[in-house]
Short mmCIF file of C-alpha atoms (C1' of nucleotides) in Angstrom, two decimals:
data_model
loop_
_atom_site.label_atom_id
_atom_site.label_comp_id
_atom_site.label_asym_id
_atom_site.label_seq_id
_atom_site.Cartn_x
_atom_site.Cartn_y
_atom_site.Cartn_z
CA UNK U 1 2.90 -2.88 -42.22
CA UNK U 2 -0.55 -1.43 -42.51
CA UNK U 3 -0.79 2.06 -41.10
CA UNK U 4 -3.92 2.28 -38.99
CA UNK U 5 -6.06 5.36 -39.23
CA UNK U 6 -6.47 7.66 -36.26
CA UNK U 7 -9.80 6.93 -34.60
CA UNK U 8 -11.25 9.05 -31.80
CA UNK U 9 -12.31 6.81 -28.91
CA UNK U 10 -16.06 6.23 -28.88
CA UNK U 11 -18.61 5.74 -26.11
CA UNK U 12 -18.24 1.95 -26.20
CA UNK U 13 -14.64 2.27 -25.05
CA UNK U 14 -15.53 4.25 -21.94
CA UNK U 15 -18.58 2.12 -21.16
CA UNK U 16 -16.70 -1.19 -20.90
CA UNK U 17 -17.61 -2.71 -17.55
CA UNK U 18 -14.15 -3.62 -16.27
CA UNK U 19 -12.37 -0.42 -15.27
CA UNK U 20 -9.07 -2.21 -14.62
CA UNK U 21 -9.10 -3.42 -18.22
CA UNK U 22 -9.91 0.04 -19.53
CA UNK U 23 -6.96 1.41 -17.57
CA UNK U 24 -4.67 -1.06 -19.34
CA UNK U 25 -6.23 -0.43 -22.73
CA UNK U 26 -5.59 3.29 -22.31
CA UNK U 27 -1.86 2.55 -22.45
CA UNK U 28 -0.80 3.31 -26.02
CA UNK U 29 -3.74 5.62 -26.73
CA UNK U 30 -3.00 9.22 -27.67
CA UNK U 31 -4.29 12.25 -25.76
CA UNK U 32 -4.55 15.34 -27.96
CA UNK U 33 -5.21 18.93 -26.95
CA UNK U 34 -5.44 21.99 -29.15
CA UNK U 35 -5.93 24.90 -26.80
CA UNK U 36 -5.29 28.41 -28.16
CA UNK U 37 -4.42 26.74 -31.45
CA UNK U 38 -1.46 24.98 -29.84
CA UNK U 39 -1.50 21.34 -30.92
CA UNK U 40 0.04 18.92 -28.43
CA UNK U 41 -0.22 15.13 -28.08
CA UNK U 42 1.23 12.37 -25.92
CA UNK U 43 0.99 8.59 -26.00
CA UNK U 44 -0.24 7.39 -22.60
CA UNK U 45 2.25 5.09 -20.85
CA UNK U 46 1.05 5.14 -17.22
CA UNK U 47 -2.43 5.03 -15.67
CA UNK U 48 -4.12 4.40 -12.33
CA UNK U 49 -7.64 3.00 -11.84
CA UNK U 50 -9.94 4.34 -9.12
CA UNK U 51 -12.93 2.11 -8.54
CA UNK U 52 -15.46 4.52 -7.10
CA UNK U 53 -17.56 3.77 -4.06
CA UNK U 54 -15.75 0.60 -2.94
CA UNK U 55 -12.22 2.05 -3.26
CA UNK U 56 -10.88 3.95 -0.26
CA UNK U 57 -8.36 5.74 -2.46
CA UNK U 58 -11.13 7.14 -4.68
CA UNK U 59 -12.66 10.55 -4.15
CA UNK U 60 -16.03 8.81 -4.57
CA UNK U 61 -15.39 6.25 -1.84
CA UNK U 62 -18.48 5.35 0.18
CA UNK U 63 -20.69 7.26 -2.27
CA UNK U 64 -19.14 10.58 -1.37
CA UNK U 65 -20.98 13.08 -3.54
CA UNK U 66 -19.90 16.71 -3.48
CA UNK U 67 -19.59 19.56 -5.93
CA UNK U 68 -16.13 18.29 -6.81
CA UNK U 69 -16.87 14.59 -7.10
CA UNK U 70 -20.16 15.05 -8.97
CA UNK U 71 -18.23 14.87 -12.25
CA UNK U 72 -17.17 11.31 -11.45
CA UNK U 73 -20.83 10.27 -11.39
CA UNK U 74 -21.43 11.43 -14.94
CA UNK U 75 -21.27 9.22 -18.01
CA UNK U 76 -17.94 7.84 -19.17
CA UNK U 77 -15.88 9.77 -21.68
CA UNK U 78 -15.49 13.08 -19.89
CA UNK U 79 -12.51 14.54 -18.06
CA UNK U 80 -12.30 14.84 -14.29
CA UNK U 81 -9.69 17.50 -13.53
CA UNK U 82 -8.91 18.70 -10.05
CA UNK U 83 -6.24 20.59 -8.16
CA UNK U 84 -3.85 18.65 -5.97
CA UNK U 85 -1.57 20.15 -3.31
CA UNK U 86 -2.76 23.55 -4.42
CA UNK U 87 -0.40 23.49 -7.39
CA UNK U 88 -0.94 20.57 -9.70
CA UNK U 89 -3.85 19.88 -12.01
CA UNK U 90 -4.50 16.14 -12.35
CA UNK U 91 -6.36 14.72 -15.35
CA UNK U 92 -8.63 11.67 -15.09
CA UNK U 93 -10.82 9.88 -17.61
CA UNK U 94 -14.30 9.20 -16.25
CA UNK U 95 -15.49 5.72 -17.29
CA UNK U 96 -18.63 3.58 -16.90
CA UNK U 97 -22.24 4.67 -17.28
CA UNK U 98 -23.87 7.43 -15.28
CA UNK U 99 -23.86 6.97 -11.49
CA UNK U 100 -20.91 4.55 -11.54
CA UNK U 101 -18.13 6.93 -10.40
CA UNK U 102 -15.06 5.17 -11.74
CA UNK U 103 -12.11 7.17 -13.08
CA UNK U 104 -8.65 6.57 -14.50
CA UNK U 105 -5.82 8.94 -13.64
CA UNK U 106 -3.48 9.69 -16.53
CA UNK U 107 -0.04 9.60 -14.93
CA UNK U 108 2.45 9.84 -17.77
CA UNK U 109 2.80 10.16 -21.52
CA UNK U 110 5.35 9.96 -24.28
CA UNK U 111 5.48 13.28 -26.18
CA UNK U 112 4.45 12.96 -29.83
CA UNK U 113 3.39 16.37 -31.14
CA UNK U 114 3.96 19.98 -30.12
CA UNK U 115 7.11 19.16 -28.19
CA UNK U 116 8.35 22.77 -28.41
CA UNK U 117 5.05 23.98 -26.94
CA UNK U 118 5.29 21.49 -24.10
CA UNK U 119 8.88 22.53 -23.41
CA UNK U 120 7.74 26.13 -23.05
CA UNK U 121 4.83 25.23 -20.77
CA UNK U 122 7.04 23.06 -18.58
CA UNK U 123 10.14 25.27 -18.79
CA UNK U 124 12.33 22.22 -19.28
CA UNK U 125 13.97 20.63 -22.33
CA UNK U 126 14.22 16.90 -21.62
CA UNK U 127 11.53 15.30 -23.78
CA UNK U 128 11.23 12.17 -21.63
CA UNK U 129 10.33 14.28 -18.59
CA UNK U 130 7.79 16.57 -20.25
CA UNK U 131 4.75 14.47 -19.31
CA UNK U 132 6.21 12.15 -16.65
CA UNK U 133 3.88 12.40 -13.65
CA UNK U 134 0.21 13.41 -13.54
CA UNK U 135 0.81 17.08 -12.73
CA UNK U 136 3.47 17.31 -15.40
CA UNK U 137 1.31 15.63 -18.04
CA UNK U 138 -1.53 18.06 -17.41
CA UNK U 139 0.79 21.04 -17.51
CA UNK U 140 2.50 19.91 -20.73
CA UNK U 141 -0.87 19.55 -22.45
CA UNK U 142 -2.29 22.78 -21.01
CA UNK U 143 -5.07 21.01 -19.09
CA UNK U 144 -6.48 22.85 -16.07
CA UNK U 145 -9.58 23.12 -13.86
CA UNK U 146 -11.48 24.82 -16.67
CA UNK U 147 -11.48 21.52 -18.54
CA UNK U 148 -13.20 19.66 -15.71
CA UNK U 149 -16.30 17.89 -17.01
CA UNK U 150 -15.40 18.40 -20.68
CA UNK U 151 -16.07 15.50 -23.05
CA UNK U 152 -12.94 13.77 -24.26
CA UNK U 153 -14.51 13.67 -27.69
CA UNK U 154 -14.29 17.45 -28.02
CA UNK U 155 -12.78 19.12 -31.05
CA UNK U 156 -9.85 20.46 -29.04
CA UNK U 157 -9.53 17.73 -26.41
CA UNK U 158 -9.75 14.06 -27.31
CA UNK U 159 -8.35 10.54 -27.13
CA UNK U 160 -7.17 8.66 -30.19
CA UNK U 161 -6.50 5.03 -31.07
CA UNK U 162 -3.80 4.78 -33.73
CA UNK U 163 -3.56 0.99 -33.52
CA UNK U 164 -0.80 0.93 -30.91
CA UNK U 165 -1.46 -1.89 -28.44
CA UNK U 166 0.85 -2.97 -25.66
CA UNK U 167 0.52 -6.73 -25.02
CA UNK U 168 -0.10 -7.87 -21.45
CA UNK U 169 3.49 -9.07 -21.27
CA UNK U 170 4.76 -5.49 -21.58
CA UNK U 171 2.41 -4.05 -18.97
CA UNK U 172 3.39 -4.00 -15.29
CA UNK U 173 0.86 -3.57 -12.47
CA UNK U 174 2.01 -1.91 -9.24
CA UNK U 175 0.38 -0.25 -6.22
CA UNK U 176 -0.82 3.30 -6.76
CA UNK U 177 1.28 6.32 -5.86
CA UNK U 178 0.56 8.62 -2.94
CA UNK U 179 -2.50 6.85 -1.55
CA UNK U 180 -1.17 5.66 1.82
CA UNK U 181 -4.25 7.11 3.50
CA UNK U 182 -6.35 4.39 1.83
CA UNK U 183 -5.36 1.64 4.28
CA UNK U 184 -5.32 -1.83 2.75
CA UNK U 185 -6.61 -0.44 -0.55
CA UNK U 186 -3.27 1.36 -0.93
CA UNK U 187 -1.73 -2.01 -1.76
CA UNK U 188 -4.04 -2.88 -4.66
CA UNK U 189 -2.12 -3.21 -7.96
CA UNK U 190 -4.16 -0.64 -9.84
CA UNK U 191 -1.28 1.35 -11.37
CA UNK U 192 -0.30 0.25 -14.86
CA UNK U 193 2.92 1.17 -16.62
CA UNK U 194 4.56 0.26 -19.90
CA UNK U 195 7.61 -1.78 -18.94
CA UNK U 196 10.90 -0.05 -19.59
CA UNK U 197 9.34 3.07 -21.10
CA UNK U 198 11.54 6.11 -20.50
CA UNK U 199 8.62 8.46 -19.92
CA UNK U 200 7.04 6.66 -16.96
CA UNK U 201 7.08 8.67 -13.72
CA UNK U 202 9.11 7.77 -10.68
CA UNK U 203 12.64 6.43 -10.25
CA UNK U 204 14.20 4.70 -13.24
CA UNK U 205 14.21 0.93 -13.07
"C1'" DC P 1 21.47 8.19 -7.00
"C1'" DA P 2 18.17 8.51 -2.61
"C1'" DG P 3 15.96 11.13 0.77
"C1'" DC P 4 13.92 15.26 2.52
"C1'" DT P 5 10.97 19.32 2.31
"C1'" DG P 6 8.69 23.79 1.10
"C1'" DA P 7 5.33 25.51 -2.01
"C1'" DT P 8 0.32 26.47 -2.26
"C1'" DG P 9 -4.94 26.49 -2.56
"C1'" DG P 10 -9.49 24.06 -3.03
"C1'" DG P 11 -12.18 20.67 -0.55
"C1'" DC P 12 -14.17 18.90 3.29
"C1'" DT P 13 -15.05 17.45 8.60
"C1'" DG M 1 -7.91 24.07 10.23
"C1'" DC M 2 -6.24 19.98 8.34
"C1'" DC M 3 -5.71 17.14 4.36
"C1'" DC M 4 -4.12 16.00 0.29
"C1'" DA M 5 -4.26 10.77 -6.43
"C1'" DT M 6 2.65 16.26 -6.57
"C1'" DC M 7 6.97 18.44 -7.94
"C1'" DA M 8 11.49 20.59 -8.02
"C1'" DG M 9 15.36 21.79 -5.74
"C1'" DC M 10 18.23 20.84 -2.43
"C1'" DT M 11 21.28 17.86 0.41
"C1'" DG M 12 24.77 14.15 1.07
"C1'" DG M 13 26.71 9.78 -0.65
#
DNA sequence: CAGCTGATGGGCT
DNA sequence: GCCCATCAGCTGG
């Protein structure tokens, strides 16, 4: 087996034109943070695509442009972080070129590095649960509002391809979580999970 | 295991 | 003033 080298994701990855495909390709990629010299990393196993102006579940639906959503209109490759329910910080990857406000919510990850650090941040021990759910993933990695708009090619905050690819046959598409307000768009199968992975959020299959 | 619910604060009509 | 791209801790089977 050839061991692939770690490669930071480049602009071309984020600029691909099909956001649903990017959301699936993000499965298997590694998100690394090194805040306050604390190195943590997870392999992404669950994502959700939000297709901007035509998607009622998206913050940018109908070209909504506010101080908060302005980050979604920037060029792909930066982080869109916002507070949900007053408690949870949710991390998204902005994709597409400037003025196309698509984003992909990172919903769950498999812990790879800095597990002890993540256990302290989360105040729990079970490794499978450390980054299961978008609020939990952000907390485990130390991501918060201050990282909103930061490039994901930063020295302390980046995405890596280590050669791990999940074939289509091991990816399951389901409706997105918690978007009932979006009417018929709530039913779109824009959530992608790695089949059978223990770190995916929600009830066990 | 499923189902319910309080916590908690920025964003927006 | 209401609305959330959630979670943990509780209840009862």
